[in-house]
């Protein structure tokens, strides 16, 4: 990964190197199958008050993404709020130049723990989209999967969310492992460009270990 285990990587300095598929990532090498954050939680529950609140979207990977898109991806946040009916409102805010662009949608809980479908009631005919909270420890990171169809093709997106703009090495390893497990390569991974004007206040410091 270019960094020693346990170190934090400011977003602007992240370098990605997918691991050898025959070698498990460092955080799995001394664990039995099924162990780890997800097993400890039982299931990733994005309806939990611990999960709600503001997250920084620090990495994206997908079948339609290319590494060269990084310069086009502005920093943005995702805020999760539970509605009275049990659905989850997700509000996004993206900085583009000196403008702030916002959009939102509602997630309806599915039978699978941590699984949701996007509520398309207000947009009849829109292709269905399924969202899964794959892994989270609530306080540092969350990994999310999104699947939808567009033009007859399946579109997959993996999102890395953190509570700050600094990515911990162990979190980056989890993200990389999930990206590979979905059949994606490092060329499908993009990180937001923090070099734009007016972004000096977006930086974050790592949470205590």
Protein backbone atom coordinates (compact mmCIF):
# COMPACT_ATOMS: atom_id res chain seq x y z
CA UNK A 1 0.00 0.00 0.00
CA UNK A 2 3.04 2.26 0.18
CA UNK A 3 2.49 2.92 3.92
CA UNK A 4 3.20 0.92 7.03
CA UNK A 5 0.20 -0.67 8.70
CA UNK A 6 -1.50 1.57 11.23
CA UNK A 7 -0.61 4.85 9.54
CA UNK A 8 -3.18 7.30 8.19
CA UNK A 9 -3.16 8.63 4.65
CA UNK A 10 -4.39 12.16 3.84
CA UNK A 11 -6.74 11.88 0.90
CA UNK A 12 -4.55 13.88 -1.45
CA UNK A 13 -1.66 11.46 -0.87
CA UNK A 14 -3.48 8.14 -1.32
CA UNK A 15 -1.85 5.68 -3.70
CA UNK A 16 -3.72 2.52 -4.55
CA UNK A 17 -2.17 -0.88 -5.17
CA UNK A 18 -4.49 -3.86 -5.28
CA UNK A 19 -3.17 -6.87 -3.35
CA UNK A 20 -2.13 -10.17 -4.83
CA UNK A 21 -5.41 -12.14 -5.17
CA UNK A 22 -3.66 -15.17 -3.67
CA UNK A 23 -2.57 -13.24 -0.59
CA UNK A 24 -5.24 -12.17 1.93
CA UNK A 25 -5.08 -8.53 3.07
CA UNK A 26 -3.17 -7.82 6.29
CA UNK A 27 -6.32 -7.34 8.36
CA UNK A 28 -7.47 -10.89 7.47
CA UNK A 29 -4.19 -12.82 7.71
CA UNK A 30 -4.62 -13.67 11.39
CA UNK A 31 -8.40 -14.07 11.47
CA UNK A 32 -10.69 -17.04 11.02
CA UNK A 33 -13.37 -16.86 8.29
CA UNK A 34 -16.32 -14.76 9.42
CA UNK A 35 -14.36 -12.72 11.93
CA UNK A 36 -13.77 -8.99 11.70
CA UNK A 37 -15.91 -5.91 12.04
CA UNK A 38 -18.93 -7.28 10.18
CA UNK A 39 -19.01 -10.47 12.22
CA UNK A 40 -18.63 -8.51 15.46
CA UNK A 41 -21.61 -6.34 14.54
CA UNK A 42 -23.72 -9.30 13.50
CA UNK A 43 -24.87 -7.19 10.54
CA UNK A 44 -24.22 -3.70 9.30
CA UNK A 45 -27.17 -1.61 10.49
CA UNK A 46 -27.38 1.79 8.82
CA UNK A 47 -30.59 2.50 10.70
CA UNK A 48 -28.62 2.61 13.94
CA UNK A 49 -28.23 6.06 15.53
CA UNK A 50 -24.49 5.34 15.52
CA UNK A 51 -24.50 5.19 11.73
CA UNK A 52 -26.53 8.32 11.18
CA UNK A 53 -25.03 11.77 10.74
CA UNK A 54 -22.40 13.13 8.37
CA UNK A 55 -19.90 11.04 6.43
CA UNK A 56 -17.24 12.12 3.94
CA UNK A 57 -17.23 10.20 0.65
CA UNK A 58 -13.49 9.60 0.32
CA UNK A 59 -13.39 6.92 -2.36
CA UNK A 60 -15.51 5.46 -5.16
CA UNK A 61 -15.07 2.44 -7.38
CA UNK A 62 -17.38 1.22 -10.06
CA UNK A 63 -17.92 -0.39 -13.39
CA UNK A 64 -18.41 3.04 -14.98
CA UNK A 65 -15.56 4.80 -13.10
CA UNK A 66 -12.02 5.32 -14.35
CA UNK A 67 -8.96 6.52 -12.44
CA UNK A 68 -8.69 9.48 -14.81
CA UNK A 69 -12.06 10.73 -13.52
CA UNK A 70 -10.48 11.85 -10.22
CA UNK A 71 -9.96 15.40 -11.47
CA UNK A 72 -13.69 15.59 -12.23
CA UNK A 73 -14.84 14.28 -8.86
CA UNK A 74 -15.31 17.07 -6.34
CA UNK A 75 -15.39 16.42 -2.58
CA UNK A 76 -18.82 15.61 -1.19
CA UNK A 77 -20.53 14.51 1.99
CA UNK A 78 -23.38 12.11 2.73
CA UNK A 79 -25.69 12.70 5.68
CA UNK A 80 -28.00 9.91 6.88
CA UNK A 81 -31.17 10.69 8.80
CA UNK A 82 -33.83 8.21 9.88
CA UNK A 83 -37.40 9.22 9.07
CA UNK A 84 -40.38 8.57 11.33
CA UNK A 85 -41.62 5.81 9.01
CA UNK A 86 -38.32 3.94 9.36
CA UNK A 87 -36.92 4.92 5.97
CA UNK A 88 -33.52 6.57 5.69
CA UNK A 89 -32.99 9.94 4.01
CA UNK A 90 -29.57 10.40 2.43
CA UNK A 91 -28.55 14.00 1.66
CA UNK A 92 -25.45 14.79 -0.40
CA UNK A 93 -23.53 18.06 -0.64
CA UNK A 94 -20.76 18.51 -3.19
CA UNK A 95 -18.33 21.40 -3.55
CA UNK A 96 -17.70 22.31 -7.18
CA UNK A 97 -15.57 25.41 -7.52
CA UNK A 98 -17.22 27.94 -5.22
CA UNK A 99 -20.65 26.35 -5.51
CA UNK A 100 -22.34 23.77 -3.29
CA UNK A 101 -24.56 21.27 -5.11
CA UNK A 102 -27.04 19.23 -3.09
CA UNK A 103 -29.26 16.23 -3.83
CA UNK A 104 -31.00 13.54 -1.81
CA UNK A 105 -33.01 10.33 -1.95
CA UNK A 106 -34.79 7.97 0.43
CA UNK A 107 -33.77 4.39 1.22
CA UNK A 108 -36.41 1.77 2.08
CA UNK A 109 -35.22 -1.04 4.34
CA UNK A 110 -35.09 -4.51 2.74
CA UNK A 111 -35.39 -7.89 4.41
CA UNK A 112 -31.61 -8.39 4.38
CA UNK A 113 -29.90 -6.59 7.30
CA UNK A 114 -28.15 -3.48 6.02
CA UNK A 115 -29.97 -3.75 2.70
CA UNK A 116 -32.10 -1.01 1.12
CA UNK A 117 -33.83 -0.08 -2.10
CA UNK A 118 -33.95 3.49 -3.41
CA UNK A 119 -37.47 4.94 -3.22
CA UNK A 120 -38.40 5.86 -6.80
CA UNK A 121 -41.99 6.82 -5.99
CA UNK A 122 -41.38 10.39 -7.15
CA UNK A 123 -39.72 9.17 -10.37
CA UNK A 124 -41.93 6.48 -11.94
CA UNK A 125 -40.12 4.40 -14.53
CA UNK A 126 -36.69 4.99 -13.08
CA UNK A 127 -34.50 1.91 -12.93
CA UNK A 128 -34.51 0.23 -9.49
CA UNK A 129 -31.41 0.54 -7.35
CA UNK A 130 -30.35 -1.65 -4.46
CA UNK A 131 -27.98 -0.39 -1.73
CA UNK A 132 -26.11 -2.52 0.81
CA UNK A 133 -24.11 -1.39 3.84
CA UNK A 134 -21.41 -4.03 3.48
CA UNK A 135 -19.25 -3.16 6.49
CA UNK A 136 -18.97 -0.41 9.10
CA UNK A 137 -17.61 0.30 12.56
CA UNK A 138 -19.85 3.41 12.81
CA UNK A 139 -17.16 5.74 14.15
CA UNK A 140 -14.45 5.59 11.45
CA UNK A 141 -15.59 4.04 8.17
CA UNK A 142 -18.40 2.46 6.17
CA UNK A 143 -18.33 0.47 2.93
CA UNK A 144 -21.43 0.57 0.74
CA UNK A 145 -22.43 -1.26 -2.43
CA UNK A 146 -24.93 0.05 -4.96
CA UNK A 147 -26.39 -1.92 -7.86
CA UNK A 148 -28.70 -0.66 -10.59
CA UNK A 149 -29.42 -1.19 -14.26
CA UNK A 150 -28.92 1.48 -16.88
CA UNK A 151 -29.48 0.98 -20.60
CA UNK A 152 -29.79 -2.74 -20.07
CA UNK A 153 -26.43 -2.96 -18.30
CA UNK A 154 -25.68 -3.58 -14.63
CA UNK A 155 -23.94 -0.67 -12.90
CA UNK A 156 -22.01 -1.39 -9.69
CA UNK A 157 -20.61 1.23 -7.32
CA UNK A 158 -18.51 0.72 -4.19
CA UNK A 159 -18.36 3.72 -1.84
CA UNK A 160 -15.86 4.34 0.96
CA UNK A 161 -17.22 6.67 3.63
CA UNK A 162 -15.17 8.03 6.55
CA UNK A 163 -15.88 10.40 9.39
CA UNK A 164 -12.87 12.54 8.36
CA UNK A 165 -10.98 13.19 5.12
CA UNK A 166 -8.08 11.03 6.34
CA UNK A 167 -8.16 7.36 5.33
CA UNK A 168 -6.68 4.87 7.76
CA UNK A 169 -4.51 2.22 6.15
CA UNK A 170 -6.59 -0.66 7.52
CA UNK A 171 -9.73 0.98 6.11
CA UNK A 172 -8.11 1.46 2.71
CA UNK A 173 -7.17 -2.24 2.74
CA UNK A 174 -10.80 -3.19 3.38
CA UNK A 175 -11.91 -0.95 0.51
CA UNK A 176 -9.34 -2.46 -1.86
CA UNK A 177 -10.30 -6.00 -0.86
CA UNK A 178 -13.98 -5.31 -1.52
CA UNK A 179 -13.19 -3.66 -4.86
CA UNK A 180 -11.29 -6.76 -6.01
CA UNK A 181 -14.02 -9.08 -4.69
CA UNK A 182 -16.48 -7.29 -6.97
CA UNK A 183 -14.30 -7.95 -10.01
CA UNK A 184 -13.07 -4.36 -10.31
CA UNK A 185 -9.48 -3.14 -10.80
CA UNK A 186 -7.49 -0.18 -9.52
CA UNK A 187 -8.37 1.58 -12.78
CA UNK A 188 -11.99 1.63 -11.59
CA UNK A 189 -11.12 3.52 -8.38
CA UNK A 190 -11.32 7.31 -8.01
CA UNK A 191 -10.66 9.62 -5.08
CA UNK A 192 -12.07 13.18 -4.81
CA UNK A 193 -9.81 15.99 -5.98
CA UNK A 194 -9.05 18.19 -2.97
CA UNK A 195 -6.77 20.53 -4.90
CA UNK A 196 -9.56 22.80 -6.12
CA UNK A 197 -10.15 26.39 -4.90
CA UNK A 198 -11.89 26.91 -1.61
CA UNK A 199 -11.19 23.40 -0.28
CA UNK A 200 -8.54 24.19 2.30
CA UNK A 201 -11.10 23.84 5.07
CA UNK A 202 -12.15 20.36 4.00
CA UNK A 203 -9.15 18.57 5.46
CA UNK A 204 -9.64 16.35 8.46
CA UNK A 205 -7.48 14.88 11.18
CA UNK A 206 -7.52 11.17 11.98
CA UNK A 207 -9.68 9.90 14.83
CA UNK A 208 -7.78 8.54 17.82
CA UNK A 209 -6.68 4.95 17.27
